[in-house]
Amino acid sequence: MKKLFSFLVAFGCAVSLNATTFNFDSSASVSQTIDGISVQLGQGNNATNAPAYSSYVGMKIYASNTITIDAEQSFSNVQLVFSMNQGKAYLPMTASTGNLQGGGTPADKDDKKVDVWTGSTNHLVFTFGTSGQRIIYQIVVDGEPIDLNPIVYVDTTSLDSSFLYGEPTAVLVPDMNFLKKEYAFIESNIRVSCSLGTILNNDTVSMPYFNCNAGNTLTFETTQPMKGIAINGYVRKQFSASVDNGNIEYCSPGELEDDWEGYPVVIISDINATSVTIQCDKQLRCYAVRVYFEANPAEELDCGGSSGEGEVFNLTFDSADAVYESEDSADEGKPNYTVFLYNNENPDYPYIALDLYPATQGDLVGTYSKDNESLGDYSWYQYGEDEMDFTWMESDGAVAISKTGEIYTISGYISCDDNNTYNFRFTGTMPFYTDTDYYTEGIEDANAEQRATKILRNGQLLLIYKDKVYTVTGQRQ
């Protein structure tokens, strides 16, 4: 059984079919209209302080601000999910009509409360006091009572015992957001579970992460014995940790030093088991995790030395094409595909090209890695408009492809010759083409037709554009 709850559901979204819910997060507006009901977060009498996004997902409300709700028809119930702004007094609130029942004063920014208004009107104004601040997350009009009891995000689906892991298999940050909850998610047939932690993958953070809070545990579970794990991430000052299987090494900045980001920041070796649990005495954030099954990680800890000097980028794409490379397949004696990941809004760049060798022609589901050569060297990242604005995969890479119905999920990373690592994710449909149709006749998407592909032939880099082949200097072959 699978229990999946989003960040806002964890606050307790209304379940009534008549409920109208307004969410305030990194993509929200101070003025929203849904189902004939409008909500306006206004300055009120405080012309210098308009509502603003906070650093922990939500909207700051300042002294003398207002919230105005107008509707085409009368409503009888409004619920407002609030917390306090750290270090600020809690801001009182009054209503222009009806009855307002406060949910209490929060202990901190993570202690959310629900204020409840009842009455009958189609115009309601909440006015805030003259001192303090709040953070608002959600307003629900005519909904069932909101339940703020802790709700866990736990995927209890069984792992697939027949799954073939790549060497290594990458685990990236899932596409969800919530704070300080128990969680468990599955990616590439690896279950990641945490007794108490946070997942943030939105515009409020510079680097998406899933973390383990201090004094809690983070567990990785597979169906095949693991050998080692390397974690790109962040640790707090004086970080320390232990594991129930294997040996752990980690960066541990001293008391007078800053917290540390490392690529990797934690390495576990000689696990030799299908489960390993990390007991974290201080907070550990994971940007990307690589799980090894055949050998211990070859990486060295990045605690301030020469390793890990490049940057790490997290890329999300909304389109993908799979191209069967008939000539390369014939030369190699096995199926070869190039999978392009790009965005419809601007398909020319950035995009990623993955050189894949599946076990069966027409079926790309599985895992691929540079180590076992199922992810080929002709994989690259096109980062700019110019034909030479690309970087080859060089040192490392891994890809996992799964399919549910007609929907593919592709995730992984490539470490390139610009010393950067590019994590990527795509979910959606993926059409298949032959190389003749894709490169010569063009596909239906006129923009995608313009993308060039690069090949290395006899030591020379060539660009294929439509039905022509060019050198990198532009000379036609």
Short mmCIF file of C-alpha atoms in Angstrom, two decimals:
data_model
loop_
_atom_site.label_atom_id
_atom_site.label_comp_id
_atom_site.label_asym_id
_atom_site.label_seq_id
_atom_site.Cartn_x
_atom_site.Cartn_y
_atom_site.Cartn_z
CA MET A 1 0.00 0.00 0.00
CA LYS A 2 1.29 3.47 -0.85
CA LYS A 3 0.62 6.58 1.21
CA LEU A 4 1.79 9.67 -0.69
CA PHE A 5 1.27 13.12 0.77
CA SER A 6 2.51 16.42 -0.65
CA PHE A 7 3.89 19.24 1.46
CA LEU A 8 0.56 20.99 1.61
CA VAL A 9 -1.36 17.81 2.30
CA ALA A 10 0.91 17.38 5.30
CA PHE A 11 -0.70 20.56 6.58
CA GLY A 12 -4.07 18.87 6.21
CA CYS A 13 -5.88 20.00 3.06
CA ALA A 14 -9.67 20.02 3.19
CA VAL A 15 -11.46 16.98 1.78
CA SER A 16 -14.88 18.51 1.09
CA LEU A 17 -15.83 18.56 -2.58
CA ASN A 18 -16.99 22.19 -2.04
CA ALA A 19 -13.73 23.33 -0.47
CA THR A 20 -11.68 26.04 -2.17
CA THR A 21 -8.03 25.96 -1.17
CA PHE A 22 -5.47 28.74 -1.59
CA ASN A 23 -1.84 27.75 -1.09
CA PHE A 24 1.01 30.13 -0.41
CA ASP A 25 4.38 28.74 -1.39
CA SER A 26 7.19 29.62 -3.80
CA SER A 27 4.84 29.63 -6.83
CA ALA A 28 1.94 31.50 -5.21
CA SER A 29 0.61 35.00 -5.80
CA VAL A 30 -0.61 37.49 -3.19
CA SER A 31 -3.78 37.76 -5.30
CA GLN A 32 -5.56 34.51 -6.23
CA THR A 33 -9.01 33.70 -7.64
CA ILE A 34 -10.38 30.14 -7.62
CA ASP A 35 -13.97 28.97 -8.20
CA GLY A 36 -15.35 32.51 -8.04
CA ILE A 37 -13.60 33.26 -4.74
CA SER A 38 -10.75 35.77 -4.58
CA VAL A 39 -8.16 36.15 -1.84
CA GLN A 40 -5.98 39.26 -1.63
CA LEU A 41 -3.03 39.55 0.75
CA GLY A 42 -2.72 43.32 1.09
CA GLN A 43 -0.55 45.93 2.75
CA GLY A 44 -3.46 47.40 4.68
CA ASN A 45 -2.24 50.36 6.74
CA ASN A 46 1.39 49.27 6.46
CA ALA A 47 2.45 50.74 3.14
CA THR A 48 6.11 49.75 3.68
CA ASN A 49 5.54 46.04 4.27
CA ALA A 50 3.67 44.00 1.69
CA PRO A 51 3.38 40.23 2.18
CA ALA A 52 6.58 38.51 1.07
CA TYR A 53 7.84 34.96 0.51
CA SER A 54 9.72 33.51 3.43
CA SER A 55 12.81 31.33 3.33
CA TYR A 56 10.89 28.31 4.64
CA VAL A 57 8.00 28.15 2.15
CA GLY A 58 5.03 30.37 2.95
CA MET A 59 4.19 34.06 3.00
CA LYS A 60 5.22 36.57 5.68
CA ILE A 61 2.41 38.73 7.02
CA TYR A 62 3.49 42.00 8.63
CA ALA A 63 1.87 44.32 11.17
CA SER A 64 -1.24 46.16 9.89
CA ASN A 65 -1.49 43.95 6.77
CA THR A 66 -4.88 42.59 5.66
CA ILE A 67 -6.37 39.51 4.01
CA THR A 68 -9.52 40.17 1.97
CA ILE A 69 -11.83 37.39 0.75
CA ASP A 70 -14.57 38.16 -1.81
CA ALA A 71 -16.93 35.60 -3.35
CA GLU A 72 -19.79 35.49 -5.83
CA GLN A 73 -21.86 33.61 -3.24
CA SER A 74 -21.88 33.63 0.54
CA PHE A 75 -19.44 31.38 2.41
CA SER A 76 -19.70 30.20 6.00
CA ASN A 77 -16.30 28.88 6.97
CA VAL A 78 -12.69 29.99 6.50
CA GLN A 79 -9.60 28.21 7.89
CA LEU A 80 -6.15 29.81 7.88
CA VAL A 81 -2.97 27.79 8.45
CA PHE A 82 -0.30 29.92 10.14
CA SER A 83 2.94 29.73 12.07
CA MET A 84 5.14 32.40 13.59
CA ASN A 85 8.24 34.03 12.10
CA GLN A 86 11.29 32.93 14.08
CA GLY A 87 12.37 35.57 16.59
CA LYS A 88 9.25 37.73 16.06
CA ALA A 89 6.17 38.23 18.22
CA TYR A 90 3.05 36.41 17.04
CA LEU A 91 0.80 38.85 15.17
CA PRO A 92 -2.85 39.08 16.38
CA MET A 93 -5.74 39.14 13.89
CA THR A 94 -9.37 40.36 13.87
CA ALA A 95 -12.28 39.78 11.46
CA SER A 96 -14.62 42.39 9.96
CA THR A 97 -17.66 40.23 10.68
CA GLY A 98 -18.62 36.82 12.07
CA ASN A 99 -16.78 34.79 14.71
CA LEU A 100 -13.01 34.14 14.76
CA GLN A 101 -11.54 31.31 16.82
CA GLY A 102 -7.76 31.42 17.12
CA GLY A 103 -5.79 28.19 16.96
CA GLY A 104 -3.27 29.25 19.60
CA THR A 105 0.21 30.73 19.56
CA PRO A 106 2.81 28.63 17.70
CA ALA A 107 5.97 27.59 19.53
CA ASP A 108 8.12 28.23 16.44
CA LYS A 109 7.95 28.48 12.65
CA ASP A 110 7.33 24.72 12.26
CA ASP A 111 4.49 24.62 14.83
CA LYS A 112 1.51 25.34 12.61
CA LYS A 113 -1.88 26.41 13.93
CA VAL A 114 -5.31 26.84 12.34
CA ASP A 115 -7.47 29.94 12.92
CA VAL A 116 -11.15 29.28 12.13
CA TRP A 117 -13.72 31.88 11.06
CA THR A 118 -17.47 31.13 10.91
CA GLY A 119 -20.38 33.29 9.78
CA SER A 120 -22.17 34.14 6.54
CA THR A 121 -20.88 36.73 4.07
CA ASN A 122 -19.42 37.18 0.62
CA HIS A 123 -16.94 39.87 1.76
CA LEU A 124 -14.56 39.33 4.65
CA VAL A 125 -11.50 41.27 5.79
CA PHE A 126 -8.96 40.01 8.30
CA THR A 127 -6.88 42.82 9.80
CA PHE A 128 -3.61 42.19 11.62
CA GLY A 129 -2.36 43.99 14.71
CA THR A 130 0.33 46.63 15.03
CA SER A 131 3.20 44.43 16.26
CA GLY A 132 4.60 41.04 15.23
CA GLN A 133 4.69 38.78 12.16
CA ARG A 134 3.09 35.57 10.92
CA ILE A 135 3.74 33.08 8.14
CA ILE A 136 0.65 31.95 6.24
CA TYR A 137 0.64 28.68 4.31
CA GLN A 138 -2.95 27.98 3.36
CA ILE A 139 -6.49 29.39 3.35
CA VAL A 140 -9.44 27.01 2.93
CA VAL A 141 -12.96 28.32 2.27
CA ASP A 142 -15.96 26.09 3.13
CA GLY A 143 -13.85 23.01 3.75
CA GLU A 144 -13.87 20.14 6.20
CA PRO A 145 -11.87 20.77 9.40
CA ILE A 146 -8.12 20.77 8.78
CA ASP A 147 -6.18 18.13 10.70
CA LEU A 148 -2.67 19.24 11.60
CA ASN A 149 -1.67 15.97 13.25
CA PRO A 150 1.67 14.82 11.84
CA ILE A 151 1.16 12.92 8.60
CA VAL A 152 3.96 10.79 7.31
CA TYR A 153 5.06 10.36 3.71
CA VAL A 154 5.72 6.65 3.50
CA ASP A 155 5.85 4.55 0.33
CA THR A 156 5.39 0.96 1.48
CA THR A 157 5.41 -0.58 -2.01
CA SER A 158 7.50 -3.76 -2.16
CA LEU A 159 10.80 -3.56 -3.96
CA ASP A 160 11.13 -5.51 -7.22
CA SER A 161 13.31 -8.56 -6.58
CA SER A 162 14.08 -8.93 -10.31
CA PHE A 163 15.35 -5.36 -10.72
CA LEU A 164 18.84 -5.02 -12.23
CA TYR A 165 20.88 -2.28 -10.59
CA GLY A 166 23.43 -0.20 -12.43
CA GLU A 167 26.95 0.31 -11.14
CA PRO A 168 26.38 2.73 -9.54
CA THR A 169 22.65 3.45 -9.25
CA ALA A 170 21.75 7.08 -8.58
CA VAL A 171 19.18 8.31 -6.07
CA LEU A 172 18.09 11.93 -6.61
CA VAL A 173 15.81 14.25 -4.66
CA PRO A 174 12.12 13.37 -5.21
CA ASP A 175 9.77 16.01 -6.56
CA MET A 176 8.01 16.97 -3.32
CA ASN A 177 8.24 19.38 -0.40
CA PHE A 178 7.56 19.01 3.31
CA LEU A 179 9.24 19.74 6.63
CA LYS A 180 10.30 17.57 9.54
CA LYS A 181 8.31 14.40 8.91
CA GLU A 182 8.94 10.70 8.77
CA TYR A 183 9.33 9.71 5.13
CA ALA A 184 10.15 6.82 2.82
CA PHE A 185 10.39 6.97 -0.97
CA ILE A 186 11.58 4.58 -3.66
CA GLU A 187 13.80 5.51 -6.58
CA SER A 188 15.52 3.05 -8.93
CA ASN A 189 14.30 0.22 -6.67
CA ILE A 190 16.10 1.71 -3.68
CA ARG A 191 14.00 2.57 -0.65
CA VAL A 192 15.17 5.62 1.28
CA SER A 193 13.53 6.04 4.68
CA CYS A 194 14.11 8.55 7.46
CA SER A 195 12.73 8.66 10.98
CA LEU A 196 12.52 12.49 10.86
CA GLY A 197 13.62 14.73 8.03
CA THR A 198 12.76 17.21 5.31
CA ILE A 199 12.47 17.06 1.52
CA LEU A 200 12.75 20.37 -0.36
CA ASN A 201 12.74 20.56 -4.14
CA ASN A 202 11.52 24.03 -5.12
CA ASP A 203 12.69 27.57 -5.77
CA THR A 204 13.17 28.36 -2.07
CA VAL A 205 16.43 26.41 -1.96
CA SER A 206 19.52 26.75 -4.13
CA MET A 207 20.09 22.98 -4.06
CA PRO A 208 17.21 20.46 -3.69
CA TYR A 209 17.83 17.94 -0.91
CA PHE A 210 16.41 15.27 1.35
CA ASN A 211 17.85 15.26 4.83
CA CYS A 212 18.06 13.47 8.14
CA ASN A 213 17.61 15.62 11.21
CA ALA A 214 20.06 15.45 14.10
CA GLY A 215 19.52 12.43 16.33
CA ASN A 216 17.60 10.48 13.67
CA THR A 217 18.26 7.69 11.18
CA LEU A 218 18.48 7.43 7.38
CA THR A 219 18.16 3.95 5.81
CA PHE A 220 18.90 2.67 2.29
CA GLU A 221 17.33 -0.66 1.31
CA THR A 222 17.83 -2.72 -1.86
CA THR A 223 17.09 -6.24 -3.10
CA GLN A 224 20.73 -6.97 -3.95
CA PRO A 225 23.56 -6.63 -1.41
CA MET A 226 25.17 -3.21 -1.56
CA LYS A 227 28.91 -2.72 -1.49
CA GLY A 228 29.13 1.02 -0.89
CA ILE A 229 27.41 4.40 -0.95
CA ALA A 230 28.70 7.90 -1.80
CA ILE A 231 26.60 10.92 -0.77
CA ASN A 232 26.96 14.36 -2.31
CA GLY A 233 25.58 16.74 0.27
CA TYR A 234 25.97 18.92 3.32
CA VAL A 235 26.80 18.33 6.97
CA ARG A 236 26.52 20.54 10.03
CA LYS A 237 29.40 21.56 12.28
CA GLN A 238 30.95 18.67 14.22
CA PHE A 239 28.94 16.14 12.19
CA SER A 240 29.31 12.55 13.28
CA ALA A 241 27.51 9.36 12.29
CA SER A 242 27.60 5.58 12.59
CA VAL A 243 26.22 2.69 10.50
CA ASP A 244 24.85 -0.74 11.31
CA ASN A 245 26.59 -2.35 8.31
CA GLY A 246 29.92 -1.43 6.75
CA ASN A 247 32.34 1.39 7.49
CA ILE A 248 31.51 5.08 7.30
CA GLU A 249 33.75 8.06 6.54
CA TYR A 250 32.49 11.63 6.65
CA CYS A 251 33.48 15.27 6.68
CA SER A 252 33.18 16.86 10.12
CA PRO A 253 33.85 20.61 10.18
CA GLY A 254 35.13 21.82 13.54
CA GLU A 255 33.22 24.02 15.96
CA LEU A 256 34.75 27.24 14.67
CA GLU A 257 34.35 26.30 11.00
CA ASP A 258 31.32 26.63 8.76
CA ASP A 259 28.99 23.80 7.79
CA TRP A 260 30.34 21.88 4.79
CA GLU A 261 29.18 20.86 1.33
CA GLY A 262 31.10 17.93 -0.12
CA TYR A 263 31.02 15.92 -3.36
CA PRO A 264 30.97 13.43 -1.70
CA VAL A 265 30.61 14.38 1.96
CA VAL A 266 29.85 10.83 3.22
CA ILE A 267 31.20 7.47 2.00
CA ILE A 268 30.13 4.04 3.25
CA SER A 269 32.15 0.98 2.22
CA ASP A 270 32.00 -2.80 2.72
CA ILE A 271 28.26 -2.82 3.47
CA ASN A 272 27.71 -6.35 2.09
CA ALA A 273 24.00 -6.24 2.98
CA THR A 274 20.68 -5.20 1.44
CA SER A 275 20.13 -2.53 4.10
CA VAL A 276 22.27 0.07 5.79
CA THR A 277 21.13 2.59 8.41
CA ILE A 278 23.00 5.80 9.20
CA GLN A 279 22.59 7.18 12.71
CA CYS A 280 23.14 10.94 12.32
CA ASP A 281 24.20 12.86 15.41
CA LYS A 282 24.03 16.11 13.38
CA GLN A 283 22.02 17.03 10.30
CA LEU A 284 22.91 15.37 6.98
CA ARG A 285 21.53 16.71 3.68
CA CYS A 286 21.66 14.56 0.55
CA TYR A 287 21.82 16.24 -2.87
CA ALA A 288 22.50 13.01 -4.77
CA VAL A 289 23.42 9.48 -3.67
CA ARG A 290 25.28 6.83 -5.63
CA VAL A 291 24.81 3.22 -4.55
CA TYR A 292 27.46 0.67 -5.61
CA PHE A 293 26.92 -3.09 -5.78
CA GLU A 294 30.12 -4.52 -7.24
CA ALA A 295 32.88 -2.46 -5.67
CA ASN A 296 33.39 0.20 -3.02
CA PRO A 297 33.13 3.83 -4.19
CA ALA A 298 36.35 5.01 -5.80
CA GLU A 299 35.70 8.64 -4.80
CA GLU A 300 37.56 10.40 -2.03
CA LEU A 301 35.85 12.59 0.56
CA ASP A 302 35.61 16.25 -0.43
CA CYS A 303 36.47 17.89 2.89
CA GLY A 304 38.45 20.77 1.47
CA GLY A 305 41.00 18.96 -0.69
CA SER A 306 41.33 18.91 -4.45
CA SER A 307 38.44 16.60 -5.25
CA GLY A 308 34.94 17.81 -6.01
CA GLU A 309 35.97 21.24 -7.23
CA GLY A 310 33.25 21.41 -9.88
CA GLU A 311 29.63 22.40 -9.43
CA VAL A 312 26.56 20.17 -9.22
CA PHE A 313 23.45 21.08 -11.25
CA ASN A 314 19.95 19.65 -10.87
CA LEU A 315 18.04 19.68 -14.18
CA THR A 316 14.39 18.85 -14.87
CA PHE A 317 13.15 18.19 -18.41
CA ASP A 318 9.61 17.88 -19.76
CA SER A 319 10.27 16.10 -23.09
CA ALA A 320 12.27 13.12 -24.30
CA ASP A 321 12.99 11.34 -27.59
CA ALA A 322 14.54 7.90 -28.05
CA VAL A 323 16.47 7.37 -31.30
CA TYR A 324 17.59 3.92 -32.48
CA GLU A 325 21.13 4.24 -33.89
CA SER A 326 21.10 1.57 -36.60
CA GLU A 327 24.67 2.08 -37.84
CA ASP A 328 26.17 2.06 -34.34
CA SER A 329 24.01 -0.93 -33.38
CA ALA A 330 25.33 -2.86 -36.36
CA ASP A 331 28.94 -1.90 -35.55
CA GLU A 332 28.58 -2.81 -31.87
CA GLY A 333 26.51 -5.96 -32.38
CA LYS A 334 23.98 -4.78 -29.80
CA PRO A 335 21.15 -2.19 -29.65
CA ASN A 336 22.26 1.42 -29.27
CA TYR A 337 19.95 4.37 -28.56
CA THR A 338 20.44 8.06 -28.04
CA VAL A 339 17.92 9.51 -25.61
CA PHE A 340 17.48 13.29 -25.75
CA LEU A 341 16.10 15.10 -22.69
CA TYR A 342 14.97 18.69 -23.31
CA ASN A 343 12.26 21.26 -22.56
CA ASN A 344 9.52 22.14 -25.03
CA GLU A 345 9.67 25.82 -24.16
CA ASN A 346 13.23 26.03 -25.49
CA PRO A 347 14.18 22.68 -27.09
CA ASP A 348 17.48 23.88 -28.56
CA TYR A 349 19.24 24.11 -25.18
CA PRO A 350 19.89 23.09 -22.55
CA TYR A 351 19.47 19.41 -23.32
CA ILE A 352 21.14 16.14 -22.40
CA ALA A 353 22.01 13.32 -24.81
CA LEU A 354 22.44 9.84 -23.35
CA ASP A 355 24.24 7.07 -25.24
CA LEU A 356 22.47 3.90 -24.06
CA TYR A 357 22.99 0.19 -24.72
CA PRO A 358 19.84 -1.67 -23.55
CA ALA A 359 19.62 -5.43 -23.34
CA THR A 360 16.72 -5.55 -25.81
CA GLN A 361 15.90 -3.40 -28.82
CA GLY A 362 12.78 -1.31 -28.19
CA ASP A 363 12.87 -1.71 -24.41
CA LEU A 364 14.87 0.94 -22.53
CA VAL A 365 13.64 0.09 -19.03
CA GLY A 366 16.61 -0.69 -16.80
CA THR A 367 19.74 0.85 -15.35
CA TYR A 368 22.83 2.06 -17.17
CA SER A 369 26.28 3.14 -15.99
CA LYS A 370 29.57 4.26 -17.46
CA ASP A 371 31.41 1.67 -15.38
CA ASN A 372 29.86 -1.30 -17.22
CA GLU A 373 29.69 0.60 -20.55
CA SER A 374 25.89 0.37 -20.83
CA LEU A 375 26.04 4.18 -20.70
CA GLY A 376 28.34 5.07 -23.58
CA ASP A 377 30.99 7.77 -23.90
CA TYR A 378 28.95 9.70 -26.47
CA SER A 379 26.79 11.29 -23.78
CA TRP A 380 26.89 15.05 -23.34
CA TYR A 381 25.23 18.17 -21.98
CA GLN A 382 24.41 21.04 -24.35
CA TYR A 383 24.37 24.15 -22.15
CA GLY A 384 24.32 27.00 -24.68
CA GLU A 385 23.10 28.15 -28.06
CA ASP A 386 26.41 27.86 -29.88
CA GLU A 387 27.14 24.44 -31.39
CA MET A 388 30.30 24.19 -29.27
CA ASP A 389 28.55 24.99 -25.99
CA PHE A 390 28.57 21.40 -24.80
CA THR A 391 30.52 19.17 -22.44
CA TRP A 392 31.17 15.42 -22.74
CA MET A 393 30.51 12.91 -20.01
CA GLU A 394 33.96 11.95 -18.85
CA SER A 395 34.53 10.51 -15.40
CA ASP A 396 31.23 8.98 -14.33
CA GLY A 397 27.53 8.57 -15.07
CA ALA A 398 24.47 6.48 -14.29
CA VAL A 399 20.90 6.37 -15.61
CA ALA A 400 17.74 4.63 -14.40
CA ILE A 401 14.67 4.26 -16.65
CA SER A 402 11.31 2.94 -15.45
CA LYS A 403 7.87 2.87 -17.07
CA THR A 404 4.31 2.87 -15.73
CA GLY A 405 1.74 2.52 -18.48
CA GLU A 406 2.97 4.93 -21.16
CA ILE A 407 4.81 7.20 -18.71
CA TYR A 408 8.59 6.96 -18.46
CA THR A 409 10.71 8.17 -15.57
CA ILE A 410 14.35 8.85 -16.41
CA SER A 411 16.80 9.97 -13.74
CA GLY A 412 20.53 9.92 -13.20
CA TYR A 413 23.65 12.00 -13.55
CA ILE A 414 26.67 12.53 -15.78
CA SER A 415 30.01 13.94 -14.61
CA CYS A 416 31.53 15.85 -17.50
CA ASP A 417 34.85 17.17 -18.72
CA ASP A 418 34.01 20.68 -17.46
CA ASN A 419 34.42 19.19 -13.96
CA ASN A 420 30.69 19.61 -13.26
CA THR A 421 28.07 16.97 -12.45
CA TYR A 422 24.60 17.20 -13.99
CA ASN A 423 21.77 15.45 -12.18
CA PHE A 424 18.67 15.11 -14.35
CA ARG A 425 15.09 13.94 -14.17
CA PHE A 426 12.28 13.46 -16.71
CA THR A 427 8.75 12.07 -16.35
CA GLY A 428 6.39 11.75 -19.31
CA THR A 429 5.78 9.96 -22.60
CA MET A 430 8.77 9.23 -24.86
CA PRO A 431 8.34 8.54 -28.59
CA PHE A 432 10.77 6.21 -30.39
CA TYR A 433 12.37 7.03 -33.76
CA THR A 434 14.83 5.45 -36.14
CA ASP A 435 17.96 7.45 -36.81
CA THR A 436 16.87 7.91 -40.45
CA ASP A 437 13.54 9.46 -39.44
CA TYR A 438 15.02 11.60 -36.69
CA TYR A 439 18.18 12.96 -38.28
CA THR A 440 17.23 12.99 -41.98
CA GLU A 441 13.49 13.35 -42.43
CA GLY A 442 12.97 15.22 -39.16
CA ILE A 443 10.37 14.59 -36.53
CA GLU A 444 7.02 16.34 -36.19
CA ASP A 445 8.29 18.81 -33.60
CA ALA A 446 9.85 21.50 -35.79
CA ASN A 447 11.93 22.87 -32.95
CA ALA A 448 13.29 19.51 -31.94
CA GLU A 449 14.19 18.95 -35.58
CA GLN A 450 16.74 21.73 -35.29
CA ARG A 451 18.80 20.02 -32.59
CA ALA A 452 22.10 18.68 -33.82
CA THR A 453 23.64 15.47 -32.66
CA LYS A 454 27.35 14.88 -32.23
CA ILE A 455 29.34 11.78 -33.06
CA LEU A 456 33.00 10.89 -32.81
CA ARG A 457 34.23 9.13 -35.94
CA ASN A 458 37.85 8.15 -36.51
CA GLY A 459 38.94 10.50 -33.75
CA GLN A 460 37.09 13.47 -35.29
CA LEU A 461 34.08 15.18 -33.71
CA LEU A 462 31.24 15.59 -36.24
CA LEU A 463 27.87 17.31 -36.00
CA ILE A 464 24.80 15.86 -37.73
CA TYR A 465 22.23 18.53 -38.57
CA LYS A 466 19.14 17.36 -40.48
CA ASP A 467 20.59 15.40 -43.44
CA LYS A 468 24.05 17.00 -43.41
CA VAL A 469 27.25 16.27 -41.54
CA TYR A 470 29.63 19.05 -40.47
CA THR A 471 32.96 19.36 -38.72
CA VAL A 472 33.09 21.56 -35.63
CA THR A 473 34.49 24.36 -37.78
CA GLY A 474 31.38 24.29 -39.96
CA GLN A 475 32.91 22.54 -42.98
CA ARG A 476 30.41 20.20 -44.63
CA GLN A 477 31.49 16.56 -45.05
#
